[in-house]
Amino acid sequence: MPTAIAIHEVDDVAFWLASPKREEVFKGVLEDIVTFMHPGNPNLVGPSGTIMDTAKFQGVMASETSAAAMKHDGVRPNTIQLLI
């Protein structure tokens, strides 16, 4: 199973870290989610996880549910870099 990391900026790291939205959206699609934070850029984060089903993962990434969760969490969509 492939692993993905989504590097991106957020408005407020503390709020983003406390939010349950990531796990709600990716439950059943990603497992072993680990969150990374850049030591020199306080707004740069990179959650990673093992993709359980690539087609479902792509569907979730393109969904309105995912977009709403990112907006709620203060994710800056134009900064997202997805690595698989």
Short mmCIF file of C-alpha atoms in Angstrom, two decimals:
data_model
loop_
_atom_site.label_atom_id
_atom_site.label_comp_id
_atom_site.label_asym_id
_atom_site.label_seq_id
_atom_site.Cartn_x
_atom_site.Cartn_y
_atom_site.Cartn_z
CA MET A 1 0.00 0.00 0.00
CA PRO A 2 1.36 3.45 -0.90
CA THR A 3 2.01 6.19 1.59
CA ALA A 4 0.97 9.81 1.02
CA ILE A 5 2.13 13.06 2.57
CA ALA A 6 0.25 16.31 1.98
CA ILE A 7 2.54 19.25 2.68
CA HIS A 8 0.68 22.53 3.05
CA GLU A 9 0.30 25.72 5.05
CA VAL A 10 -2.44 26.38 7.60
CA ASP A 11 -3.67 29.59 9.20
CA ASP A 12 -3.36 28.38 12.81
CA VAL A 13 -1.36 25.24 13.59
CA ALA A 14 -2.80 24.81 17.10
CA PHE A 15 -6.36 24.92 15.73
CA TRP A 16 -5.45 22.57 12.86
CA LEU A 17 -3.80 20.09 15.24
CA ALA A 18 -6.83 20.07 17.56
CA SER A 19 -9.36 19.59 14.78
CA PRO A 20 -10.87 16.11 14.31
CA LYS A 21 -11.70 16.84 10.65
CA ARG A 22 -8.69 15.04 9.10
CA GLU A 23 -9.51 11.78 10.79
CA GLU A 24 -13.24 12.14 10.07
CA VAL A 25 -12.64 12.71 6.35
CA PHE A 26 -9.94 10.09 5.87
CA LYS A 27 -11.29 7.37 8.16
CA GLY A 28 -11.36 4.13 6.19
CA VAL A 29 -9.18 5.63 3.45
CA LEU A 30 -5.92 6.33 5.29
CA GLU A 31 -4.38 4.52 8.23
CA ASP A 32 -1.34 5.18 10.39
CA ILE A 33 -1.75 8.96 10.08
CA VAL A 34 1.30 10.87 11.32
CA THR A 35 1.52 14.66 11.50
CA PHE A 36 4.71 16.59 10.81
CA MET A 37 5.42 20.27 11.37
CA HIS A 38 8.24 22.32 9.85
CA PRO A 39 10.57 23.59 12.60
CA GLY A 40 11.36 26.85 10.78
CA ASN A 41 7.94 27.67 9.33
CA PRO A 42 5.21 27.67 11.99
CA ASN A 43 2.42 27.40 9.41
CA LEU A 44 3.82 24.50 7.35
CA VAL A 45 2.52 21.02 8.15
CA GLY A 46 2.59 17.62 6.52
CA PRO A 47 0.22 14.85 7.55
CA SER A 48 1.06 11.45 6.12
CA GLY A 49 -0.69 8.11 6.04
CA THR A 50 -0.92 4.76 4.35
CA ILE A 51 -3.47 4.74 1.53
CA MET A 52 -5.81 1.78 1.97
CA ASP A 53 -7.62 2.24 -1.37
CA THR A 54 -6.15 4.54 -4.02
CA ALA A 55 -9.43 5.14 -5.87
CA LYS A 56 -11.25 6.02 -2.63
CA PHE A 57 -8.37 8.27 -1.59
CA GLN A 58 -8.52 10.17 -4.89
CA GLY A 59 -12.29 10.48 -4.53
CA VAL A 60 -12.00 11.87 -1.02
CA MET A 61 -9.30 14.34 -2.06
CA ALA A 62 -11.58 15.68 -4.83
CA SER A 63 -14.75 15.75 -2.71
CA GLU A 64 -16.74 18.68 -1.33
CA THR A 65 -16.42 17.06 2.11
CA SER A 66 -12.65 17.32 1.91
CA ALA A 67 -12.82 20.91 0.66
CA ALA A 68 -15.15 21.86 3.53
CA ALA A 69 -12.87 20.19 6.08
CA MET A 70 -9.83 22.02 4.69
CA LYS A 71 -11.68 25.33 4.85
CA HIS A 72 -12.78 24.62 8.44
CA ASP A 73 -9.22 23.72 9.43
CA GLY A 74 -7.67 26.81 7.82
CA VAL A 75 -5.75 24.89 5.16
CA ARG A 76 -4.36 27.14 2.44
CA PRO A 77 -5.36 25.08 -0.64
CA ASN A 78 -2.98 26.81 -3.03
CA THR A 79 -0.01 25.54 -0.97
CA ILE A 80 -0.89 21.81 -1.04
CA GLN A 81 1.80 19.50 -2.39
CA LEU A 82 0.70 15.86 -2.44
CA LEU A 83 3.47 13.27 -2.51
CA ILE A 84 2.75 9.56 -2.90
#
